[in-house]
Amino acid sequence: MRHFLFPDRPLSRRVITTLHGLLQLAILGYGGYWLWLGGLHQELLRWGTGVGAMLCAMIVLRLMAELWLLPHYLKAQVIAMSGRAPMITRPNDPRTGRPPNTHGTHEDDGVGEARPSKRKKSAP
């Protein structure tokens, strides 16, 4: 069971999501075809049963896809907890949501000395 949940070489995310999407479309197409075969004049109970069974199959397929993606989610968590992930050390600016602009600044930069004015003094 351990190798089922945590395989050594899981399928890639792209393959799993592509197969999931194609199988969802197949279920939707087959369910629609099955309902269409009965005709539009059939009773509401048959439509409700057919649509309910189709939705249940789609939900079960979604849960299975999430289970197949579990090794990828766990690998991302292991990388994040191992210290190899990039660490954010600066808070984001609350106004913009981006890191503060620190390009070209140094720790010893501060308020400079006052410069003399270049305006001519007016005569009294």
C-alpha atoms as a PDB file:
ATOM      1  CA  MET A   1       0.000   0.000   0.000  1.00  0.00           C
ATOM      2  CA  ARG A   2       2.934   2.323   0.679  1.00  0.00           C
ATOM      3  CA  HIS A   3       4.103   2.114  -2.940  1.00  0.00           C
ATOM      4  CA  PHE A   4       0.574   2.868  -4.124  1.00  0.00           C
ATOM      5  CA  LEU A   5       0.396   6.125  -2.163  1.00  0.00           C
ATOM      6  CA  PHE A   6       4.084   7.040  -2.476  1.00  0.00           C
ATOM      7  CA  PRO A   7       5.448   5.558  -5.713  1.00  0.00           C
ATOM      8  CA  ASP A   8       9.150   5.835  -6.441  1.00  0.00           C
ATOM      9  CA  ARG A   9       8.552   7.453  -9.845  1.00  0.00           C
ATOM     10  CA  PRO A  10       5.074   9.020  -9.990  1.00  0.00           C
ATOM     11  CA  LEU A  11       3.561  10.232 -13.240  1.00  0.00           C
ATOM     12  CA  SER A  12       4.193  13.871 -14.026  1.00  0.00           C
ATOM     13  CA  ARG A  13       1.589  16.503 -13.181  1.00  0.00           C
ATOM     14  CA  ARG A  14       0.960  17.246 -16.849  1.00  0.00           C
ATOM     15  CA  VAL A  15       0.145  13.607 -17.629  1.00  0.00           C
ATOM     16  CA  ILE A  16      -2.158  13.262 -14.634  1.00  0.00           C
ATOM     17  CA  THR A  17      -4.066  16.480 -15.337  1.00  0.00           C
ATOM     18  CA  THR A  18      -4.379  15.677 -19.051  1.00  0.00           C
ATOM     19  CA  LEU A  19      -5.741  12.210 -18.342  1.00  0.00           C
ATOM     20  CA  HIS A  20      -8.056  13.632 -15.704  1.00  0.00           C
ATOM     21  CA  GLY A  21      -9.470  16.203 -18.114  1.00  0.00           C
ATOM     22  CA  LEU A  22      -9.950  13.648 -20.894  1.00  0.00           C
ATOM     23  CA  LEU A  23     -11.678  11.188 -18.554  1.00  0.00           C
ATOM     24  CA  GLN A  24     -13.953  13.952 -17.220  1.00  0.00           C
ATOM     25  CA  LEU A  25     -14.956  14.806 -20.803  1.00  0.00           C
ATOM     26  CA  ALA A  26     -15.514  11.104 -21.550  1.00  0.00           C
ATOM     27  CA  ILE A  27     -17.807  10.717 -18.533  1.00  0.00           C
ATOM     28  CA  LEU A  28     -19.709  13.845 -19.507  1.00  0.00           C
ATOM     29  CA  GLY A  29     -20.040  12.691 -23.111  1.00  0.00           C
ATOM     30  CA  TYR A  30     -21.093   9.154 -22.245  1.00  0.00           C
ATOM     31  CA  GLY A  31     -23.577  10.357 -19.636  1.00  0.00           C
ATOM     32  CA  GLY A  32     -25.075  12.834 -22.084  1.00  0.00           C
ATOM     33  CA  TYR A  33     -25.297  10.139 -24.760  1.00  0.00           C
ATOM     34  CA  TRP A  34     -26.973   7.730 -22.332  1.00  0.00           C
ATOM     35  CA  LEU A  35     -29.537  10.357 -21.387  1.00  0.00           C
ATOM     36  CA  TRP A  36     -30.089  11.288 -25.040  1.00  0.00           C
ATOM     37  CA  LEU A  37     -30.796   7.656 -25.959  1.00  0.00           C
ATOM     38  CA  GLY A  38     -33.742   7.618 -23.582  1.00  0.00           C
ATOM     39  CA  GLY A  39     -35.215  10.649 -25.300  1.00  0.00           C
ATOM     40  CA  LEU A  40     -36.228  14.037 -24.000  1.00  0.00           C
ATOM     41  CA  HIS A  41     -39.709  12.796 -23.081  1.00  0.00           C
ATOM     42  CA  GLN A  42     -38.557  10.391 -20.341  1.00  0.00           C
ATOM     43  CA  GLU A  43     -39.601  10.910 -16.738  1.00  0.00           C
ATOM     44  CA  LEU A  44     -37.746  13.197 -14.380  1.00  0.00           C
ATOM     45  CA  LEU A  45     -36.611  10.312 -12.158  1.00  0.00           C
ATOM     46  CA  ARG A  46     -34.501   8.832 -14.964  1.00  0.00           C
ATOM     47  CA  TRP A  47     -32.928  12.231 -15.703  1.00  0.00           C
ATOM     48  CA  GLY A  48     -32.199  12.790 -12.015  1.00  0.00           C
ATOM     49  CA  THR A  49     -30.652   9.353 -11.652  1.00  0.00           C
ATOM     50  CA  GLY A  50     -28.542   9.766 -14.766  1.00  0.00           C
ATOM     51  CA  VAL A  51     -27.275  13.230 -13.867  1.00  0.00           C
ATOM     52  CA  GLY A  52     -26.630  12.166 -10.255  1.00  0.00           C
ATOM     53  CA  ALA A  53     -24.671   9.088 -11.344  1.00  0.00           C
ATOM     54  CA  MET A  54     -22.666  11.202 -13.796  1.00  0.00           C
ATOM     55  CA  LEU A  55     -21.810  13.768 -11.111  1.00  0.00           C
ATOM     56  CA  CYS A  56     -20.839  11.039  -8.647  1.00  0.00           C
ATOM     57  CA  ALA A  57     -18.521   9.455 -11.225  1.00  0.00           C
ATOM     58  CA  MET A  58     -16.936  12.845 -11.920  1.00  0.00           C
ATOM     59  CA  ILE A  59     -16.421  13.525  -8.206  1.00  0.00           C
ATOM     60  CA  VAL A  60     -14.857  10.095  -7.638  1.00  0.00           C
ATOM     61  CA  LEU A  61     -12.547  10.676 -10.602  1.00  0.00           C
ATOM     62  CA  ARG A  62     -11.545  14.064  -9.171  1.00  0.00           C
ATOM     63  CA  LEU A  63     -10.716  12.501  -5.806  1.00  0.00           C
ATOM     64  CA  MET A  64      -8.643   9.819  -7.526  1.00  0.00           C
ATOM     65  CA  ALA A  65      -6.739  12.497  -9.458  1.00  0.00           C
ATOM     66  CA  GLU A  66      -6.003  14.299  -6.187  1.00  0.00           C
ATOM     67  CA  LEU A  67      -4.743  11.013  -4.750  1.00  0.00           C
ATOM     68  CA  TRP A  68      -2.485  10.518  -7.793  1.00  0.00           C
ATOM     69  CA  LEU A  69      -1.133  14.049  -7.318  1.00  0.00           C
ATOM     70  CA  LEU A  70      -0.398  13.426  -3.622  1.00  0.00           C
ATOM     71  CA  PRO A  71       3.315  12.560  -4.162  1.00  0.00           C
ATOM     72  CA  HIS A  72       3.801  15.910  -5.912  1.00  0.00           C
ATOM     73  CA  TYR A  73       2.129  17.815  -3.062  1.00  0.00           C
ATOM     74  CA  LEU A  74       4.202  15.970  -0.461  1.00  0.00           C
ATOM     75  CA  LYS A  75       7.419  16.548  -2.405  1.00  0.00           C
ATOM     76  CA  ALA A  76       6.698  20.291  -2.489  1.00  0.00           C
ATOM     77  CA  GLN A  77       6.176  20.297   1.281  1.00  0.00           C
ATOM     78  CA  VAL A  78       9.387  18.361   1.899  1.00  0.00           C
ATOM     79  CA  ILE A  79      11.367  20.823  -0.229  1.00  0.00           C
ATOM     80  CA  ALA A  80       9.787  23.764   1.594  1.00  0.00           C
ATOM     81  CA  MET A  81      10.678  22.328   5.013  1.00  0.00           C
ATOM     82  CA  SER A  82      14.205  21.189   4.111  1.00  0.00           C
ATOM     83  CA  GLY A  83      15.758  24.625   3.928  1.00  0.00           C
ATOM     84  CA  ARG A  84      16.485  24.419   0.203  1.00  0.00           C
ATOM     85  CA  ALA A  85      13.522  26.614  -0.618  1.00  0.00           C
ATOM     86  CA  PRO A  86      14.093  30.347  -1.055  1.00  0.00           C
ATOM     87  CA  MET A  87      13.561  32.294   2.137  1.00  0.00           C
ATOM     88  CA  ILE A  88      11.817  35.644   2.102  1.00  0.00           C
ATOM     89  CA  THR A  89      13.539  37.933   4.578  1.00  0.00           C
ATOM     90  CA  ARG A  90      11.917  41.273   3.732  1.00  0.00           C
ATOM     91  CA  PRO A  91       8.287  42.073   4.383  1.00  0.00           C
ATOM     92  CA  ASN A  92       6.099  43.232   1.542  1.00  0.00           C
ATOM     93  CA  ASP A  93       5.049  46.853   1.301  1.00  0.00           C
ATOM     94  CA  PRO A  94       1.448  46.971   2.567  1.00  0.00           C
ATOM     95  CA  ARG A  95       0.464  49.610  -0.001  1.00  0.00           C
ATOM     96  CA  THR A  96       1.618  47.780  -3.106  1.00  0.00           C
ATOM     97  CA  GLY A  97       1.943  44.181  -1.916  1.00  0.00           C
ATOM     98  CA  ARG A  98       5.436  44.004  -3.423  1.00  0.00           C
ATOM     99  CA  PRO A  99       8.825  43.954  -1.706  1.00  0.00           C
ATOM    100  CA  PRO A 100      10.166  47.417  -0.951  1.00  0.00           C
ATOM    101  CA  ASN A 101      12.386  49.035  -3.528  1.00  0.00           C
ATOM    102  CA  THR A 102      15.913  48.647  -2.180  1.00  0.00           C
ATOM    103  CA  HIS A 103      17.784  48.960  -5.457  1.00  0.00           C
ATOM    104  CA  GLY A 104      20.812  51.225  -5.109  1.00  0.00           C
ATOM    105  CA  THR A 105      20.521  51.815  -1.375  1.00  0.00           C
ATOM    106  CA  HIS A 106      23.232  51.177   1.174  1.00  0.00           C
ATOM    107  CA  GLU A 107      23.205  50.968   4.918  1.00  0.00           C
ATOM    108  CA  ASP A 108      25.430  54.018   5.367  1.00  0.00           C
ATOM    109  CA  ASP A 109      23.155  56.189   3.222  1.00  0.00           C
ATOM    110  CA  GLY A 110      21.175  58.633   5.248  1.00  0.00           C
ATOM    111  CA  VAL A 111      20.107  62.218   5.221  1.00  0.00           C
ATOM    112  CA  GLY A 112      22.860  64.255   3.638  1.00  0.00           C
ATOM    113  CA  GLU A 113      24.278  67.597   4.679  1.00  0.00           C
ATOM    114  CA  ALA A 114      22.456  70.753   3.722  1.00  0.00           C
ATOM    115  CA  ARG A 115      23.756  72.296   0.507  1.00  0.00           C
ATOM    116  CA  PRO A 116      24.183  76.020   0.119  1.00  0.00           C
ATOM    117  CA  SER A 117      21.471  77.779  -1.836  1.00  0.00           C
ATOM    118  CA  LYS A 118      22.299  79.025  -5.316  1.00  0.00           C
ATOM    119  CA  ARG A 119      19.715  81.824  -5.262  1.00  0.00           C
ATOM    120  CA  LYS A 120      20.863  85.381  -5.146  1.00  0.00           C
ATOM    121  CA  LYS A 121      20.092  87.212  -1.982  1.00  0.00           C
ATOM    122  CA  SER A 122      17.656  90.043  -2.426  1.00  0.00           C
ATOM    123  CA  ALA A 123      18.757  93.523  -1.441  1.00  0.00           C
ATOM    124  CA  PRO A 124      16.961  95.075   1.578  1.00  0.00           C
END
